[in-house]
C-alpha positions as a LaTeX table, in Angstrom:
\begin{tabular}{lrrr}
\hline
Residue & $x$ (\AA) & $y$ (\AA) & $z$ (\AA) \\
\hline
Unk1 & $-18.00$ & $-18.02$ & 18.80 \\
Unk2 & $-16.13$ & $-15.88$ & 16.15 \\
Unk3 & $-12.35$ & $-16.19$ & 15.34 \\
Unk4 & $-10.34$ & $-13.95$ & 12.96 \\
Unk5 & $-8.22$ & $-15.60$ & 9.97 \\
Unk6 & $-6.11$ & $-13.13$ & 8.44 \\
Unk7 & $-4.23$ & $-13.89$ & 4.67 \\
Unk8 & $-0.24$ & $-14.89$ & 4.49 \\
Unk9 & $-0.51$ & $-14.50$ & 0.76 \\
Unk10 & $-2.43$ & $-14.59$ & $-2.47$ \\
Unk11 & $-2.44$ & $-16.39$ & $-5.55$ \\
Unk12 & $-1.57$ & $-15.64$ & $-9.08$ \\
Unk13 & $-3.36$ & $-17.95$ & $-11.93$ \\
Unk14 & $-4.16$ & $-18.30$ & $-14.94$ \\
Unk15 & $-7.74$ & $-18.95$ & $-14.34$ \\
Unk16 & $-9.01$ & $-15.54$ & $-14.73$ \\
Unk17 & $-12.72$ & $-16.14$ & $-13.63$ \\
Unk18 & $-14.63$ & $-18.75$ & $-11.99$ \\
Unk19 & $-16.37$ & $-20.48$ & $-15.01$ \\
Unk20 & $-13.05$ & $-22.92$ & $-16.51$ \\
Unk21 & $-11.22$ & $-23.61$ & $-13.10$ \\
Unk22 & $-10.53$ & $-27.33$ & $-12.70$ \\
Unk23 & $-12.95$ & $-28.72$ & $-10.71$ \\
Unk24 & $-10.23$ & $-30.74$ & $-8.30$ \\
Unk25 & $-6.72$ & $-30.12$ & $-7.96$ \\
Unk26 & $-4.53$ & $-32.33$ & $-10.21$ \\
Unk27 & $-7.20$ & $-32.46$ & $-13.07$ \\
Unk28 & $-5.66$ & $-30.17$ & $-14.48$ \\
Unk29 & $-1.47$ & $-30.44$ & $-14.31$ \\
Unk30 & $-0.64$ & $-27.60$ & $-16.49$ \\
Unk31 & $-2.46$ & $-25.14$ & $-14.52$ \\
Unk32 & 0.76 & $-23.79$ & $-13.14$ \\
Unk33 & $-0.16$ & $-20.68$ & $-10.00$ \\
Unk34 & 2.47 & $-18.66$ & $-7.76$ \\
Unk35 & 2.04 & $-17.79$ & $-4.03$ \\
Unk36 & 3.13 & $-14.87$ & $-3.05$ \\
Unk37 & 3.08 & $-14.34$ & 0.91 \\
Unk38 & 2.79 & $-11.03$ & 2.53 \\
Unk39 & 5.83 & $-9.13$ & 3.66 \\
Unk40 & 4.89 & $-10.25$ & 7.26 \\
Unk41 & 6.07 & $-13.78$ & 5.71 \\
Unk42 & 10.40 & $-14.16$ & 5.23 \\
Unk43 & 12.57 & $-17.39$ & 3.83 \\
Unk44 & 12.36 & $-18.80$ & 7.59 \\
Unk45 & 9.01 & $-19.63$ & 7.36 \\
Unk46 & 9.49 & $-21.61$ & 4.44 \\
Unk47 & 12.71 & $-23.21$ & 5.69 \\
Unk48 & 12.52 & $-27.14$ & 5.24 \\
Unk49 & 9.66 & $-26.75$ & 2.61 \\
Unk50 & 11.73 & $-27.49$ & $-0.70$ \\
Unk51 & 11.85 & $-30.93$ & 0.69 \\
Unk52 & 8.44 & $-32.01$ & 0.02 \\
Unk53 & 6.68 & $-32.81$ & $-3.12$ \\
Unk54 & 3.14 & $-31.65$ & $-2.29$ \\
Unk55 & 1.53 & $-29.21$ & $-0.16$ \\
Unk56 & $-1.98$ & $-28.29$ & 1.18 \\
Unk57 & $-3.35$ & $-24.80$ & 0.52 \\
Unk58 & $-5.82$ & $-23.52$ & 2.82 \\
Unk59 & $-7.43$ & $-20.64$ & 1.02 \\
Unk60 & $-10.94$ & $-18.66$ & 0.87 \\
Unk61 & $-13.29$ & $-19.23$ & $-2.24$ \\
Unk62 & $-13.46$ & $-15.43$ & $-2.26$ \\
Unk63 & $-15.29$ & $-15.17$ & $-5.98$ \\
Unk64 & $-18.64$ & $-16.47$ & $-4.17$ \\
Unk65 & $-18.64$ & $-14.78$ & $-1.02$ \\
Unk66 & $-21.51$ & $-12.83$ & $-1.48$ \\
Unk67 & $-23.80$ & $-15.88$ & $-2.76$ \\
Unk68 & $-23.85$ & $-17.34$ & 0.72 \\
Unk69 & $-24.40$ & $-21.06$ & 1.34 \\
Unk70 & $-26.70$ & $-24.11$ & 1.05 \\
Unk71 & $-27.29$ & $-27.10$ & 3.17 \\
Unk72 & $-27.82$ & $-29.03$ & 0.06 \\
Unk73 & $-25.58$ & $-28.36$ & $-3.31$ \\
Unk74 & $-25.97$ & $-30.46$ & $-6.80$ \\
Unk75 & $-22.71$ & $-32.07$ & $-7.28$ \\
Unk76 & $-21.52$ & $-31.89$ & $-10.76$ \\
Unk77 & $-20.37$ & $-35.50$ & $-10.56$ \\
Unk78 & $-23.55$ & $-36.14$ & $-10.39$ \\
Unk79 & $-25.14$ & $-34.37$ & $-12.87$ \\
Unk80 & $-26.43$ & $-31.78$ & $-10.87$ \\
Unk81 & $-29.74$ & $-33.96$ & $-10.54$ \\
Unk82 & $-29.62$ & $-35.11$ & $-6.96$ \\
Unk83 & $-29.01$ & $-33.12$ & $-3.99$ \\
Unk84 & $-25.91$ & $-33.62$ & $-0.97$ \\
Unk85 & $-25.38$ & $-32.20$ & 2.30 \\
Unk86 & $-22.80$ & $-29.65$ & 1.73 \\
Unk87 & $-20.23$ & $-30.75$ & 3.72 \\
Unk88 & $-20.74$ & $-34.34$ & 2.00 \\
Unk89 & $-18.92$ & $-32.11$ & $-1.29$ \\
Unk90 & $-16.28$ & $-29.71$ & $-2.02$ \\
Unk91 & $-18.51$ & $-27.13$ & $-2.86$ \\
Unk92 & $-17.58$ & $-23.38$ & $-2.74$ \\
Unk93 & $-20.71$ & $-22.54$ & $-1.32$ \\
Unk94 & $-19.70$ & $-23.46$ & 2.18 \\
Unk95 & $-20.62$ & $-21.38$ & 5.63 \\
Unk96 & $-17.28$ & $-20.28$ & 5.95 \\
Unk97 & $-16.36$ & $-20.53$ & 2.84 \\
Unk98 & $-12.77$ & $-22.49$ & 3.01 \\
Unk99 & $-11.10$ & $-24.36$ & 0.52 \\
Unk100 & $-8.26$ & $-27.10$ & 0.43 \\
Unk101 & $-6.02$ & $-28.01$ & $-2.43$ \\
Unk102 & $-3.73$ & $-30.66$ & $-2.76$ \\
Unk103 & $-0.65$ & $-28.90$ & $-5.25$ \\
Unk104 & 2.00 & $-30.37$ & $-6.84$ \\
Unk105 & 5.35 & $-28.18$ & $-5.31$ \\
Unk106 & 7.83 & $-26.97$ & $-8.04$ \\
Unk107 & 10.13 & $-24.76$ & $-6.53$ \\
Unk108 & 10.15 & $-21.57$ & $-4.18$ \\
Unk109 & 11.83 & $-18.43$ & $-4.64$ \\
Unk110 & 12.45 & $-17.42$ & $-0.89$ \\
Unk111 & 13.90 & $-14.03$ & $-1.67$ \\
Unk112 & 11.41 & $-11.22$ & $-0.48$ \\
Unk113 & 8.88 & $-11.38$ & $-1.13$ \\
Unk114 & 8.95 & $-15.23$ & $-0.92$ \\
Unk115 & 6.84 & $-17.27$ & $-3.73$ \\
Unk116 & 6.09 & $-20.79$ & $-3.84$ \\
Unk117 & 5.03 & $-21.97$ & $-7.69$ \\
Unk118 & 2.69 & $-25.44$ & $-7.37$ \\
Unk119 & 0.79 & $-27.13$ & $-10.61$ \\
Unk120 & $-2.39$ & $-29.04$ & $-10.87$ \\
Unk121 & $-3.81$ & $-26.08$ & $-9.52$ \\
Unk122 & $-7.73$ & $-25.23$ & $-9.06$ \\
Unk123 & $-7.33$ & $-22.16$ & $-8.09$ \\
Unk124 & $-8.34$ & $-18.69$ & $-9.21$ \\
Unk125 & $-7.02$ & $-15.30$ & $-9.72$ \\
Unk126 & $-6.80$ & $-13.22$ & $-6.11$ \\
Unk127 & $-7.41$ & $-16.53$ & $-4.26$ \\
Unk128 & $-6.91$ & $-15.29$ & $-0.91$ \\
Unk129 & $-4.30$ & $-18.00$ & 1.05 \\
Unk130 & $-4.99$ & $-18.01$ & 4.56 \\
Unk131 & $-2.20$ & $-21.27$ & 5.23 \\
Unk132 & $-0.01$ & $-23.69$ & 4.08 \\
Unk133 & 1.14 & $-27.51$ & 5.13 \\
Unk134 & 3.59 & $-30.09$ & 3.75 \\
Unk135 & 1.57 & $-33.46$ & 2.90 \\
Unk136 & 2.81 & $-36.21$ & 4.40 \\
Unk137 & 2.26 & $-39.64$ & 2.18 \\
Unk138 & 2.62 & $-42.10$ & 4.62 \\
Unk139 & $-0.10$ & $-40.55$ & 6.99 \\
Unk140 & $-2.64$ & $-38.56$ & 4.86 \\
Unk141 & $-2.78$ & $-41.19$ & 1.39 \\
Unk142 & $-5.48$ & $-43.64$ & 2.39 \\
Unk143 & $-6.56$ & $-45.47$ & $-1.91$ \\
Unk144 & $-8.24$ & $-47.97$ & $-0.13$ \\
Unk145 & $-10.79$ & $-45.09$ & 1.35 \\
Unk146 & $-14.16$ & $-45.18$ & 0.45 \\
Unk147 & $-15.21$ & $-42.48$ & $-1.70$ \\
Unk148 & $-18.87$ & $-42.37$ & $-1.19$ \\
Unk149 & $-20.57$ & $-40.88$ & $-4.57$ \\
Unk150 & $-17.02$ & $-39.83$ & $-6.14$ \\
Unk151 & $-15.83$ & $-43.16$ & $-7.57$ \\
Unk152 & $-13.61$ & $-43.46$ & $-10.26$ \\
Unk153 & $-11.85$ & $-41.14$ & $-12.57$ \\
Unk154 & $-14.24$ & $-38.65$ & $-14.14$ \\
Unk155 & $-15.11$ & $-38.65$ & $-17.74$ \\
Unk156 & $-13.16$ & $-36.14$ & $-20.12$ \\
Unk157 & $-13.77$ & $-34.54$ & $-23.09$ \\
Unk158 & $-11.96$ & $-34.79$ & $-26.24$ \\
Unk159 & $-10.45$ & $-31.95$ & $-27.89$ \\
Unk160 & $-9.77$ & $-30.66$ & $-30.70$ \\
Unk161 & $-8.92$ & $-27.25$ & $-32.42$ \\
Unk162 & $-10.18$ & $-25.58$ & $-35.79$ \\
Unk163 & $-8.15$ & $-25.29$ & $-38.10$ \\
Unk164 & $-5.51$ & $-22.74$ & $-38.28$ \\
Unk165 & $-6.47$ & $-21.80$ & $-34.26$ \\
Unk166 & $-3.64$ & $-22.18$ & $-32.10$ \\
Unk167 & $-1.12$ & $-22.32$ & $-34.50$ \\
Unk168 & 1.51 & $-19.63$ & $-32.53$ \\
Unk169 & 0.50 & $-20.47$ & $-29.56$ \\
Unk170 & 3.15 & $-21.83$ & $-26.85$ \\
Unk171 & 2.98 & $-25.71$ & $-26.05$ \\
Unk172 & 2.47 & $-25.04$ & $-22.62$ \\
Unk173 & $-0.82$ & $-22.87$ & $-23.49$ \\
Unk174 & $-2.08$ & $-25.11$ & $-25.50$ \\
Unk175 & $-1.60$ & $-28.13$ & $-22.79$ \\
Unk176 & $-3.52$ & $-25.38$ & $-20.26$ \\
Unk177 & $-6.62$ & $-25.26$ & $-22.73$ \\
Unk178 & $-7.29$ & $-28.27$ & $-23.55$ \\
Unk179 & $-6.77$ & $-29.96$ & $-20.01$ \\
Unk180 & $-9.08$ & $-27.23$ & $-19.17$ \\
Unk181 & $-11.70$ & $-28.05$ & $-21.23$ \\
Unk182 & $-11.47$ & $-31.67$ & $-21.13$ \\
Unk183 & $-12.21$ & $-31.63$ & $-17.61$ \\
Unk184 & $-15.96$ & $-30.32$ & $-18.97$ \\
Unk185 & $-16.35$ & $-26.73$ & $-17.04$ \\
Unk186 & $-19.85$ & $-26.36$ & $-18.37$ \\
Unk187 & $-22.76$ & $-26.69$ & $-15.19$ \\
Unk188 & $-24.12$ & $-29.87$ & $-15.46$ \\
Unk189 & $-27.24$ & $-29.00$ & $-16.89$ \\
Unk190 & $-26.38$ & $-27.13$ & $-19.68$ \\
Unk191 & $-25.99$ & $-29.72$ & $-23.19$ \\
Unk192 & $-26.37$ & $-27.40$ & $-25.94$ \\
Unk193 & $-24.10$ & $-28.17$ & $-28.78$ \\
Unk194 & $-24.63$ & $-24.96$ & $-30.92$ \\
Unk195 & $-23.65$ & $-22.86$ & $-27.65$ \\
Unk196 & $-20.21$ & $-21.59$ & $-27.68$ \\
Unk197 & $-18.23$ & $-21.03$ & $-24.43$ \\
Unk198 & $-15.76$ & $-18.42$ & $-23.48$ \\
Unk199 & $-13.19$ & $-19.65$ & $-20.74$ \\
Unk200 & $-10.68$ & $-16.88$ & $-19.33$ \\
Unk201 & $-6.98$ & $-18.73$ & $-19.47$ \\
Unk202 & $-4.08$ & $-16.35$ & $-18.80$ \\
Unk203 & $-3.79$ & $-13.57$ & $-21.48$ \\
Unk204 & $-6.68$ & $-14.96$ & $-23.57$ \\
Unk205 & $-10.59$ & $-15.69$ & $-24.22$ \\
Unk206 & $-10.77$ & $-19.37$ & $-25.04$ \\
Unk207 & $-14.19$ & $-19.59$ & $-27.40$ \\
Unk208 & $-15.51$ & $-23.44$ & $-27.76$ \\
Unk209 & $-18.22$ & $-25.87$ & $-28.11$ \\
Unk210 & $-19.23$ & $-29.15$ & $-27.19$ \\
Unk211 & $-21.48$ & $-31.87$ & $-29.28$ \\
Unk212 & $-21.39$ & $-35.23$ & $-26.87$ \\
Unk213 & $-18.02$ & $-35.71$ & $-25.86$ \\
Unk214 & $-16.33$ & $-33.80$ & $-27.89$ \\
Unk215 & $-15.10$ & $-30.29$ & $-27.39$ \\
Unk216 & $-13.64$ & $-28.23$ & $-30.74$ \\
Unk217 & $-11.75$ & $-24.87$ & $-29.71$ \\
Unk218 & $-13.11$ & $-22.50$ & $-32.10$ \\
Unk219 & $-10.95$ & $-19.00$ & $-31.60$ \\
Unk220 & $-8.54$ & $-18.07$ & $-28.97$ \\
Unk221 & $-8.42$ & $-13.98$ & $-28.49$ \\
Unk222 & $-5.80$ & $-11.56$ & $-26.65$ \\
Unk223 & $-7.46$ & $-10.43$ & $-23.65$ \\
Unk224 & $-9.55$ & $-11.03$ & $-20.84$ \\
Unk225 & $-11.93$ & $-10.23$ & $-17.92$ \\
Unk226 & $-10.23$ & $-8.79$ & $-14.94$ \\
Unk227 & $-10.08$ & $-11.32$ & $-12.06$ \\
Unk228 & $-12.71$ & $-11.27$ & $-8.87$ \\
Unk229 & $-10.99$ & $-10.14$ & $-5.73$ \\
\hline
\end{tabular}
């Protein structure tokens, strides 16, 4: 059986490609996105919404579409060394391809179109959203839940800049990149501390490298790649 699931809006972010998105919402708290619904989509179905502090975005991982799905995905918590059902992860790769985000709610705009800013996002450019719930604390926050393979906070990088890079940049830029990249965006198996990385963030190519646990931003350039849609 087949069922249709059409979009009630689409996301603006300042993750610009796939490669740099935080890997779970929240990682990341200055990743700051907008919804903006479809015309279809007035104030009165956001009525009541200002009042809660989170919200769950259903949405479809549309940058992988086309790479299908696997039973079995290497989780990066793991190291991408050992193998887990898919639906034992949060992988992209899924057979219908659906995603679910936790996001910090900052405020909605619920002029027309309506748009609904969250942070902590892990969310791309174009993300199509397909639907939207308040979370409800006392019913959906279980900490005492087992986490299976995911325990514990994961480890971060620690950043630094070159000298003289990011001098004019805005605060809240800077707080973007290097949550960004202490979250470690690289795949799992790749360790090579003479490689340097480019990570799309907003307006900008983000170029750095990693030696062990520390990450050194090494340029930051005007311009980027235009977003998958």
């Amino acid at each position: 059986m087949s069922y249709t699931i059409r979009n009630i809006g689409r996301i603006s972010s300042p993750y610009r490609q796939k490669f740099g998105v935080a890997r779970q919402p929240g990682l990341v708290p200055a990743a700051e996105i907008c919804i903006t619904l479809d015309d279809d989509f007035n104030a009165d179905c956001v009525r009541g919404l200002e009042g809660f502090g989170y919200i769950w975005v259903h949405f479809i991982f549309h940058g992988v579409l086309g790479e299908g799905w696997s039973p079995l995905v290497r989780p990066p918590r793991l190291g991408g060394k050992h193998k887990m059902g898919v639906f034992a992860t949060r992988s992209p790769h899924r057979p219908n391809h659906l995603g679910l985000s936790l996001l910090k709610l900052e405020r909605i705009d619920s002029g027309q179109p309506v748009r609904i800013w969250c942070s902590g996002a892990d969310l791309m450019d174009g993300t199509p959203v397909i639907d939207i719930k308040p979370y409800i604390p006392f019913v959906e926050a279980k900490p005492d839940a087992a986490s299976g393979f995911v325990s514990g906070e994961p480890e971060r990088l620690d950043v630094c800049w070159q000298a003289g890079v990011g001098d004019n940049l805005p605060k809240s830029l800077i707080d973007l990149i290097e949550q960004s990249i202490a979250q470690d965006p690289r795949p799992a198996y790749q360790d090579l501390p003479e490689r340097v990385y480019v990570m799309a963030v907003d307006a900008y190519q983000v170029h750095f490298s990693v030696n062990g646990r520390q990450a050194q931003v090494l340029a930051v350039k005007a311009g980027h790649t235009a977003p998958s849609r």
